[in-house]
XYZ file of C-alpha atoms in Angstrom:
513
model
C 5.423 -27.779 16.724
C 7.229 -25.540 14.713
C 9.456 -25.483 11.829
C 12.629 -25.275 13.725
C 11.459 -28.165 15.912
C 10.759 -30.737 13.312
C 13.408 -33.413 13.512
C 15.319 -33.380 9.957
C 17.162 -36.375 8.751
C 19.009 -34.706 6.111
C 20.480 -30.939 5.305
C 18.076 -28.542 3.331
C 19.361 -28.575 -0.126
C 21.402 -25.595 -1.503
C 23.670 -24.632 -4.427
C 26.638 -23.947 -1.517
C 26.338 -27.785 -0.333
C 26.371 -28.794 -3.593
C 29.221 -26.752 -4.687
C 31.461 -28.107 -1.466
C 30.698 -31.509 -1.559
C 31.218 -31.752 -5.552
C 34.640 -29.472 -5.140
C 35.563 -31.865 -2.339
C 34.951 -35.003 -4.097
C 37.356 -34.127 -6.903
C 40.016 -32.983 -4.409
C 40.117 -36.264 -2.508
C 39.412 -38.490 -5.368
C 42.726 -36.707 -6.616
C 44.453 -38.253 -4.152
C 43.961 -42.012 -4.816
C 42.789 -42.063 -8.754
C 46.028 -41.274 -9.907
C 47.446 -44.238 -8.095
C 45.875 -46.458 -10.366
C 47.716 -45.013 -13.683
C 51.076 -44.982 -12.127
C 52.543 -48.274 -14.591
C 51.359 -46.670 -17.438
C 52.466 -43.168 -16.439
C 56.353 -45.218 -15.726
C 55.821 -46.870 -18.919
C 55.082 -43.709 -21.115
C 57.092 -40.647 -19.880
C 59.058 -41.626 -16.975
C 61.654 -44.453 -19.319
C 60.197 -46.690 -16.916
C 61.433 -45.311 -13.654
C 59.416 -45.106 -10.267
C 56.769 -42.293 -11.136
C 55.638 -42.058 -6.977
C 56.420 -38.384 -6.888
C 53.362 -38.037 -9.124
C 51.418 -38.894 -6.051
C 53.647 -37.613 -3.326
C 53.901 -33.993 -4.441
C 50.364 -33.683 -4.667
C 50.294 -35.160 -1.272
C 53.004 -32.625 -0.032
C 51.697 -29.644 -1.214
C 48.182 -29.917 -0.359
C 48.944 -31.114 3.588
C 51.790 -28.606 3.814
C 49.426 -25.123 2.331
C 45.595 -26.419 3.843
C 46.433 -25.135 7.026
C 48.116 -21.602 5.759
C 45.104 -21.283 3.113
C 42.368 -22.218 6.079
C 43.966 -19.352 8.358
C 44.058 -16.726 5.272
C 40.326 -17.566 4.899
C 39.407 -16.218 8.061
C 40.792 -12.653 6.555
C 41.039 -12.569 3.057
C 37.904 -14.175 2.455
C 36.322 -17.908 1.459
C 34.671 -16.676 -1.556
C 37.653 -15.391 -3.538
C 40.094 -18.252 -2.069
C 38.052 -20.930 -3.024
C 37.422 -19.512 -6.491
C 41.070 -19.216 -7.368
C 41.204 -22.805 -5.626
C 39.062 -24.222 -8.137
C 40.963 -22.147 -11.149
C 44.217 -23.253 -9.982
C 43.325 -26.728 -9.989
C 41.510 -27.013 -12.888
C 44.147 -25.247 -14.942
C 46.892 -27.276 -13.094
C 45.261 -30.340 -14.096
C 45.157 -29.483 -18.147
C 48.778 -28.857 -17.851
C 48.955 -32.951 -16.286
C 47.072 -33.964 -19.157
C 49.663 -32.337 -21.517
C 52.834 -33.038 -19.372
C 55.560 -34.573 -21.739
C 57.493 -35.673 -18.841
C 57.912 -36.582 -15.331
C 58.987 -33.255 -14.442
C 56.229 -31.490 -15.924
C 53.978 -33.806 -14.246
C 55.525 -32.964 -11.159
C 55.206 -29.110 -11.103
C 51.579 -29.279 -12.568
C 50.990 -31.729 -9.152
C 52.419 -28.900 -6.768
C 50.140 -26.433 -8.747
C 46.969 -29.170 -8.220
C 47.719 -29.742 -4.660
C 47.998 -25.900 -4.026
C 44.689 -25.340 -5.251
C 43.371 -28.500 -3.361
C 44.246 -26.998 -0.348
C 42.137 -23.885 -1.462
C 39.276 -25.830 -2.172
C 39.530 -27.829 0.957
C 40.246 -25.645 3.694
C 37.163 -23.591 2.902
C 34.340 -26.574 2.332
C 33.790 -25.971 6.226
C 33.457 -22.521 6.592
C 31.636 -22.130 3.588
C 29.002 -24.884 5.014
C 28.934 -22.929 8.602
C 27.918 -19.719 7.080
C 25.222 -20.979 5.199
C 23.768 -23.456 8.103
C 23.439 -23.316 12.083
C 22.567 -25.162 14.968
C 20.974 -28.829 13.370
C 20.959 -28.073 9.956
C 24.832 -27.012 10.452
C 25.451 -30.454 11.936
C 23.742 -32.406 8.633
C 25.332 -30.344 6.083
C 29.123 -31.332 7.371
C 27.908 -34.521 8.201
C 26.962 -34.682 3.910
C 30.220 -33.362 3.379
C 32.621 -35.794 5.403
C 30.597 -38.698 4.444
C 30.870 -38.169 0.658
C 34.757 -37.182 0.700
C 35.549 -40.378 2.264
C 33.212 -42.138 0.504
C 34.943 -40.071 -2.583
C 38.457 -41.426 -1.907
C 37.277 -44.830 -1.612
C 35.532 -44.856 -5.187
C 38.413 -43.487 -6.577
C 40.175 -47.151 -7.306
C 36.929 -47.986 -9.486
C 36.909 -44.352 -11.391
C 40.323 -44.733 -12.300
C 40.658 -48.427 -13.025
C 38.079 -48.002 -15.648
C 39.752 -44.609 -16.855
C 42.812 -45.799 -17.145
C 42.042 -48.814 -19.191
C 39.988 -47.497 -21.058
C 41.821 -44.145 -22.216
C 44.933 -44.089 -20.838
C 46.624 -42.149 -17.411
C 45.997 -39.211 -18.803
C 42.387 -39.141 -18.826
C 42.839 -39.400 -14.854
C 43.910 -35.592 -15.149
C 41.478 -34.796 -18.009
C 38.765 -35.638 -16.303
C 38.997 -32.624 -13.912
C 38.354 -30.083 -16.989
C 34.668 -30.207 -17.385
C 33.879 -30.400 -13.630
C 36.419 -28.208 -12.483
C 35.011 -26.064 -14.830
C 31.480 -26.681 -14.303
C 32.174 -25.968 -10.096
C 33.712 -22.944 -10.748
C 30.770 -21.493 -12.725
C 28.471 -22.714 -10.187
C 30.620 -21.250 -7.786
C 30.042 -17.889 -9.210
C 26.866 -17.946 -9.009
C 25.839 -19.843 -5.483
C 28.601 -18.109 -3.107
C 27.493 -15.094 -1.602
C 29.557 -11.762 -1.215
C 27.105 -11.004 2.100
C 29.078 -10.681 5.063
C 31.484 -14.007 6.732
C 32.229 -15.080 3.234
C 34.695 -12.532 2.045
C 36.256 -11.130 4.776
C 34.550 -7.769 5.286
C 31.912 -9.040 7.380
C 31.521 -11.367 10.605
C 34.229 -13.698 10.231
C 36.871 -11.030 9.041
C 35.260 -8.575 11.578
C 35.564 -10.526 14.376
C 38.956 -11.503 13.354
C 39.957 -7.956 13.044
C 38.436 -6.784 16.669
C 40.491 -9.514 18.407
C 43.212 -8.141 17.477
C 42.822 -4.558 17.430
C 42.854 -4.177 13.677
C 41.256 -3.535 10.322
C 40.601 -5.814 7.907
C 43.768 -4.502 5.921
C 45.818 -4.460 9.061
C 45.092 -7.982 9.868
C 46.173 -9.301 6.251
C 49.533 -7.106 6.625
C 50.277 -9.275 9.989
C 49.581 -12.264 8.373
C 51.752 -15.048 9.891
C 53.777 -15.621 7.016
C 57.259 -16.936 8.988
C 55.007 -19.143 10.603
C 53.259 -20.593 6.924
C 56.787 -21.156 5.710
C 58.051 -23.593 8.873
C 54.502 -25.006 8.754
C 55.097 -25.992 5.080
C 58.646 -27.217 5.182
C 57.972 -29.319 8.492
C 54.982 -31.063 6.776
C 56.746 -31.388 3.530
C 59.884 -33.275 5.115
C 57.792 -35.161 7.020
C 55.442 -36.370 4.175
C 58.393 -37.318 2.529
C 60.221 -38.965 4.628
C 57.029 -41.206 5.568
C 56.474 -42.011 2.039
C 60.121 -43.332 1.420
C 60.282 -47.371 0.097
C 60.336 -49.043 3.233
C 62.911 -51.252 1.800
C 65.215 -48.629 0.959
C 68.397 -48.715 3.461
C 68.195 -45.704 5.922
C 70.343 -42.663 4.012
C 72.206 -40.099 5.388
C 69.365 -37.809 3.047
C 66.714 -39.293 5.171
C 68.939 -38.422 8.284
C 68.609 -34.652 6.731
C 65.011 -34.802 6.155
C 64.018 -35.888 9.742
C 65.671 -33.263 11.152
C 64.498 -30.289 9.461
C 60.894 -31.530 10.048
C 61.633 -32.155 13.652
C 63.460 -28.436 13.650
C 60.653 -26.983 11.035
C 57.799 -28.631 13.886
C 59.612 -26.871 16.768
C 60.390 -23.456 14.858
C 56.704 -23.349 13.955
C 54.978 -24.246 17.282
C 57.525 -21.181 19.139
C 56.542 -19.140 16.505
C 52.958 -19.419 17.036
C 52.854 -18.782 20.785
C 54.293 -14.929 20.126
C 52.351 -14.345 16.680
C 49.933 -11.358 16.593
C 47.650 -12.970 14.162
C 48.503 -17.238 14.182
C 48.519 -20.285 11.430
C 47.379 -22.084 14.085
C 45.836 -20.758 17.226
C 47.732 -23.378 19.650
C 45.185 -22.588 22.282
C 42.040 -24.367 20.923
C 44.165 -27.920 21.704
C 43.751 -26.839 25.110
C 40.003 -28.003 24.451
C 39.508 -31.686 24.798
C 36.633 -31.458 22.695
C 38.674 -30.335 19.644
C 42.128 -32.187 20.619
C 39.732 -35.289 20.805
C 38.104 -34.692 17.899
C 41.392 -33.962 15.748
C 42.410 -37.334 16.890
C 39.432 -38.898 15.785
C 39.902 -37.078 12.169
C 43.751 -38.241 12.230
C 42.498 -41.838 13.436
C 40.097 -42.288 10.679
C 42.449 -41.520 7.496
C 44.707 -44.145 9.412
C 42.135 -46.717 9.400
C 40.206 -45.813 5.956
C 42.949 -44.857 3.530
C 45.509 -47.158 4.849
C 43.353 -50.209 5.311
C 41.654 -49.701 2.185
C 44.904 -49.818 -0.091
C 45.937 -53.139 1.404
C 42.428 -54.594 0.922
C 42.316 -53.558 -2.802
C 45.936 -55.192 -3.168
C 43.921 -58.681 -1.561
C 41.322 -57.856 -3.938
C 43.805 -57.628 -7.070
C 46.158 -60.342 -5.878
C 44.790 -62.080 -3.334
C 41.103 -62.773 -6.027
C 42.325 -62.310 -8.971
C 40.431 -59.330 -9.623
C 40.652 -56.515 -12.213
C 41.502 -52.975 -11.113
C 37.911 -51.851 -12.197
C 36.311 -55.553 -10.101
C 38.302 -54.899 -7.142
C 37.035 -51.418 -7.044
C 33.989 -52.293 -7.261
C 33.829 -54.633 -4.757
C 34.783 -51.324 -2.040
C 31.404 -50.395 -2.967
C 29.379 -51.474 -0.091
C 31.507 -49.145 2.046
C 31.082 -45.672 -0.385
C 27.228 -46.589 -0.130
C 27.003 -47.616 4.205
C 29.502 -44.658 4.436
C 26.701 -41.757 2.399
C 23.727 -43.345 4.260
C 25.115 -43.794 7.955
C 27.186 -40.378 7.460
C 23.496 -38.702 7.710
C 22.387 -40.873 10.542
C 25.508 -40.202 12.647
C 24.751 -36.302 12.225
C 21.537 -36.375 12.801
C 22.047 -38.811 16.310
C 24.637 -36.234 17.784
C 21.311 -33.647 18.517
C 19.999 -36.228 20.466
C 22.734 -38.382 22.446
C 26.043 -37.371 23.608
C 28.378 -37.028 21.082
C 31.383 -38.853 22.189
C 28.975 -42.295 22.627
C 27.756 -41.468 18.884
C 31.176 -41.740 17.687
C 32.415 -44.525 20.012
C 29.695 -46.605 18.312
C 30.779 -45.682 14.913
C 34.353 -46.940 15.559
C 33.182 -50.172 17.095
C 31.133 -50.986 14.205
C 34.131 -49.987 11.647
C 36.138 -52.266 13.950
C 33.632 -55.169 13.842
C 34.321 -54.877 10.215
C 37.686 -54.715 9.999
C 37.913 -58.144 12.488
C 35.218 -60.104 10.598
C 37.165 -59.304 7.034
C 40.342 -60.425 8.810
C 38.888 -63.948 10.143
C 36.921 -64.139 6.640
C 40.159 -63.802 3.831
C 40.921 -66.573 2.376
C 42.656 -66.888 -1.791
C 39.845 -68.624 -2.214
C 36.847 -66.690 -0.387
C 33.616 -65.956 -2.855
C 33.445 -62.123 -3.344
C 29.688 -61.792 -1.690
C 31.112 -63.052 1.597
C 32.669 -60.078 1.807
C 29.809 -57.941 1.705
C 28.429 -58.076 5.012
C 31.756 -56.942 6.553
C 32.081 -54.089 4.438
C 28.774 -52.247 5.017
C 29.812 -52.981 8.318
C 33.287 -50.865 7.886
C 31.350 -48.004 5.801
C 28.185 -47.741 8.142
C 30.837 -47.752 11.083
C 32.678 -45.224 9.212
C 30.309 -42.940 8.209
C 28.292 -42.641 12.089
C 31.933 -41.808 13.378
C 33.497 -39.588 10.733
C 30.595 -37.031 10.034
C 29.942 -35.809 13.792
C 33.270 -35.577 14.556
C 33.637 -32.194 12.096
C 30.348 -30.860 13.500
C 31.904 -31.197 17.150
C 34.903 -29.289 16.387
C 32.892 -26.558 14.247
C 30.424 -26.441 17.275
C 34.072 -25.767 20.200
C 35.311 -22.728 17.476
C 34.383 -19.490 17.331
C 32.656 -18.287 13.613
C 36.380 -16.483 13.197
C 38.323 -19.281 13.281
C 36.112 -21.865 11.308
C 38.776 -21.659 8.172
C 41.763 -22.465 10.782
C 39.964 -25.335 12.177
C 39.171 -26.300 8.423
C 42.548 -26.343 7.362
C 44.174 -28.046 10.581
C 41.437 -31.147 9.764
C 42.319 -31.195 6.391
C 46.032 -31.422 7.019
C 45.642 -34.012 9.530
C 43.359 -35.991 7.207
C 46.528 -36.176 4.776
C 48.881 -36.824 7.440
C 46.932 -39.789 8.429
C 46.426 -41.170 5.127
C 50.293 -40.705 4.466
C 51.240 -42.168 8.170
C 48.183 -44.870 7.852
C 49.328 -46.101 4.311
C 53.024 -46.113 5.859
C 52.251 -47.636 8.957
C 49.769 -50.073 7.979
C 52.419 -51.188 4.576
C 54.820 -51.833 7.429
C 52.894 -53.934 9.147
C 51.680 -55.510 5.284
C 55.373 -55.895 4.546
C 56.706 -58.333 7.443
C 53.291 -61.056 6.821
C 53.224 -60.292 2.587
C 54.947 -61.137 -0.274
C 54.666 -62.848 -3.486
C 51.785 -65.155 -4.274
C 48.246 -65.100 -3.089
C 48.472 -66.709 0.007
C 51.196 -63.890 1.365
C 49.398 -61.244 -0.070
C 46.411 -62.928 1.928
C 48.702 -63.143 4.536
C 49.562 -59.545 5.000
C 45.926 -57.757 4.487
C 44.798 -59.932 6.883
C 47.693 -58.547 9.536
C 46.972 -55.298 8.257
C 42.905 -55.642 9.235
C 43.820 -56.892 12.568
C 45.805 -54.172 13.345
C 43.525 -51.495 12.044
C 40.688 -53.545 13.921
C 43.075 -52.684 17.449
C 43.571 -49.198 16.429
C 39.325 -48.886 15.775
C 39.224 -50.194 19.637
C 41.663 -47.529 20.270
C 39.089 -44.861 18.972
C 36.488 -46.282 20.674
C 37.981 -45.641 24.185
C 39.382 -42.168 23.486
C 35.460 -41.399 21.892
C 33.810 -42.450 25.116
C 36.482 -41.018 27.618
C 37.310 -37.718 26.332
C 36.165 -34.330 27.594
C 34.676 -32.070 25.518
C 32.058 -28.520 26.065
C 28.842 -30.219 26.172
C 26.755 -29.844 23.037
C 23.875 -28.343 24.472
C 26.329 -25.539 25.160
C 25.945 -22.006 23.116
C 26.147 -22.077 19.465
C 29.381 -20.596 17.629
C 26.971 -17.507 16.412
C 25.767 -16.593 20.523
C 29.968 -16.449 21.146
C 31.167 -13.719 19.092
C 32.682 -11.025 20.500
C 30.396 -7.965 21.268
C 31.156 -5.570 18.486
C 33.493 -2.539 19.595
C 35.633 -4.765 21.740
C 39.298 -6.049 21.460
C 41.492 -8.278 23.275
C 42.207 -12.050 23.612
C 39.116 -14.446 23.289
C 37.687 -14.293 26.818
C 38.731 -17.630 29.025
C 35.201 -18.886 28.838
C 35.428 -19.407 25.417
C 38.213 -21.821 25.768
C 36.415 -24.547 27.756
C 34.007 -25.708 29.897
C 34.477 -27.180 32.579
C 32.688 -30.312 34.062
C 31.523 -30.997 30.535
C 32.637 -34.344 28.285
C 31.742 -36.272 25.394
C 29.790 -38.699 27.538
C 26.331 -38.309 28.932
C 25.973 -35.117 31.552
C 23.116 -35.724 34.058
């Protein structure tokens, strides 16, 4: 048997994996730790106002710019974006540290989230140059599995920062690794060709539509990155308003320019040269199902996992730092199963593979919701949450390697950035939704706070079942189909992407006898 036909059970090790998963885990960590130090940051420089927008404009700028930054990649280049990602938000995060007030805070957070984006919408091209075919499958599967596992430690990291040095050691934190990544960066990301735009990737890019590399970056689809951002941003902020602030005339204002933003941007895109957002690849099942699953899963993990802390905190008694900890069992099921979910979707049809994973996540969710009690012992808990995580991680790492394996190598940094945004559109609309739903069974006292994580886990145990039957039903290219590398275009040609590579039909996420 040879080398290429030993079974592996995790990705060979490199400095680029290393580099994406580290880069990623301080991105998405981003998002949650900073949560954590909001009464102190009120308490200190905000006079003791509401000091949300700390988290919301990191939010906004990051989902509205991943998808503009993941498009650019394809032509500038991933090296030299996701180096300036890096600088950007390491330097952006020394200014936090030294921000004498809420505005400052503010514009340092745009800054961070800009160069979140960066860092973000290239993790998944960089990973598909470096691997293929198995190995290719593994490495994302690392990668998804340790950013969500990421976000959920975050509660713990910053509970025990916060306490113990005050909110701005949240943003201080960021100097030595953002600093450390970027070195590394330097030294483990290749200037061969598909990383900085002269190559495959930029090549290929430039041949479909008839240009140079130079030509393609002077038709970049800037109208279309401006709609794209102020659709997202209105719509992130409308759906993090207080829900029990009265509807405004200003909220009236910001629905409709996201609705007319959304519209502007999708006409745009059907006559653009050179896309955002090739419209086209949602024609695929495959990657329209597999989108949903990515929206799905911020829904169910970063929304449910806010409310349970809040049970934790309130409902236990716990400390910020003990109620983090106890999400633990799901950060370690979600590594560990994140590799077995990867390696199964060689081996079994895909769609079944992550139909399994969402049952299992919603097993969890419905044996924590019959379980909560004020008065239920901690290590009851435990069983359910592995449960959760190892659901989590079997369903969340194949569904990147599907929709890397539907996408030509070209348009790996689009399909990177449109995941990424959806991943912060679902944790916006899952913590929204889901505080809804917390909101009409909660309140004050243990027993409501009970009350409402319990409604919240029911729901989010529904919305699992949900997954499940759009996993198992879906069509999508089979994946014993041709890898992304045997589908470029044959050098010297131009044109549209041939029909073939669109879809294929007769193929689906289920088993194909």
């Amino acid at each position: 048997m040879s080398a290429r036909q030993k079974p592996r059970r995790i990705p060979p090790f490199s400095g680029v994996l290393v580099l994406v998963m580290a880069s990623t885990g301080l991105v998405v960590v981003d998002l949650t730790i900073v949560a954590i130090g909001l009464p102190l940051i009120s308490a200190d420089i905000a006079d003791g106002a509401s000091a949300e927008s700390v988290v919301v404009t990191y939010m906004v700028a990051m989902g509205a710019l991943t998808q503009i930054v993941g498009s650019l990649s394809d032509r500038w280049g991933r090296r030299s974006l996701f180096l300036a990602g890096i600088g950007v938000f390491t330097l952006s995060s020394m200014a936090a540290t030294a921000a004498p007030d809420l505005l400052w805070l503010n514009i340092a957070r745009v800054a961070q989230g800009a160069g979140a984006a960066a860092i973000m919408a290239n993790g998944i091209p960089l990973l598909s140059d470096r691997y293929a075919g198995e190995e290719r499958d593994l490495a994302i599967g690392a990668w998804g599995s340790f950013a969500t596992a990421a976000g959920l430690l975050a509660p713990v990291f910053g509970g025990v920062l916060a306490e113990t040095f005050g909110w701005r050691a949240v943003f201080a934190v960021n100097l030595p690794l953002g600093a450390a990544a970027w070195a590394l960066a330097v030294r483990v990301l290749p200037r061969a060709p598909g990383t900085d735009g002269a190559g495959a990737s930029g090549g290929a890019a430039a041949r479909r539509t008839g240009d140079s590399g130079g030509g393609a970056a002077r038709r970049t689809d800037w109208l279309g990155g401006l709609l794209l951002m102020l659709g997202l941003g209105a719509a992130t902020l409308l759906m993090l308003r207080p829900g029990e602030t009265p509807w405004s005339a200003r909220d009236t204002a910001v629905l409709v320019t996201a609705c007319a933003a959304s519209a502007a941007f999708l006409a745009v895109q059907l006559r653009a040269p050179v896309p955002t957002l090739e419209l086209r690849m949602f024609a695929r099942p495959a990657f329209s199902g597999a989108m949903l699953a990515v929206l799905l899963s911020r829904v169910l993990t970063i929304g449910g996992s806010v409310y349970l802390v809040l049970y934790f905190s309130d409902g236990l008694g716990m400390s910020p730092t003990g109620a983090g900890l106890l999400m633990t069992p799901i950060f370690l099921a979600q590594i560990v199963m994140g590799m077995v979910g990867s390696k199964l979707i060689g081996t079994r049809p895909p769609g079944l593979v992550i139909g399994a994973g969402y049952a299992l996540k919603g097993v969890g969710f419905a044996a924590l919701a019959l379980l909560i009690t004020p008065g239920t012992p901690w290590w009851a808990l435990v069983v359910p949450l592995l449960a959760w995580g190892a659901g989590g991680g079997i369903a969340g790492a194949p569904v990147m390697a599907v929709a890397v394996r539907v996408t030509a190598p070209e348009r790996v940094g689009m399909v990177a950035g449109t995941v990424s945004t959806l991943a912060s559109l679902g944790a916006g609309v899952g913590t929204a939704a889901l505080g809804a739903v917390f909101a009409l069974q909660g309140g004050p006292g243990a027993e409501a706070v009970t009350d409402g994580a319990r409604a919240v886990l029911g729901v989010s145990a529904a919305l699992a079942a949900v997954a499940v039957l759009v996993a198992v039903s879906a069509p999508a290219p089979a994946a014993q189909g041709p890898a992304p590398a045997e589908r470029r275009p044959v050098p010297g040609t131009e044109g549209p992407v041939p029909p073939a590579e669109e879809g294929d039909e007769g193929d689906s996420f289920r088993a194909r006898t």
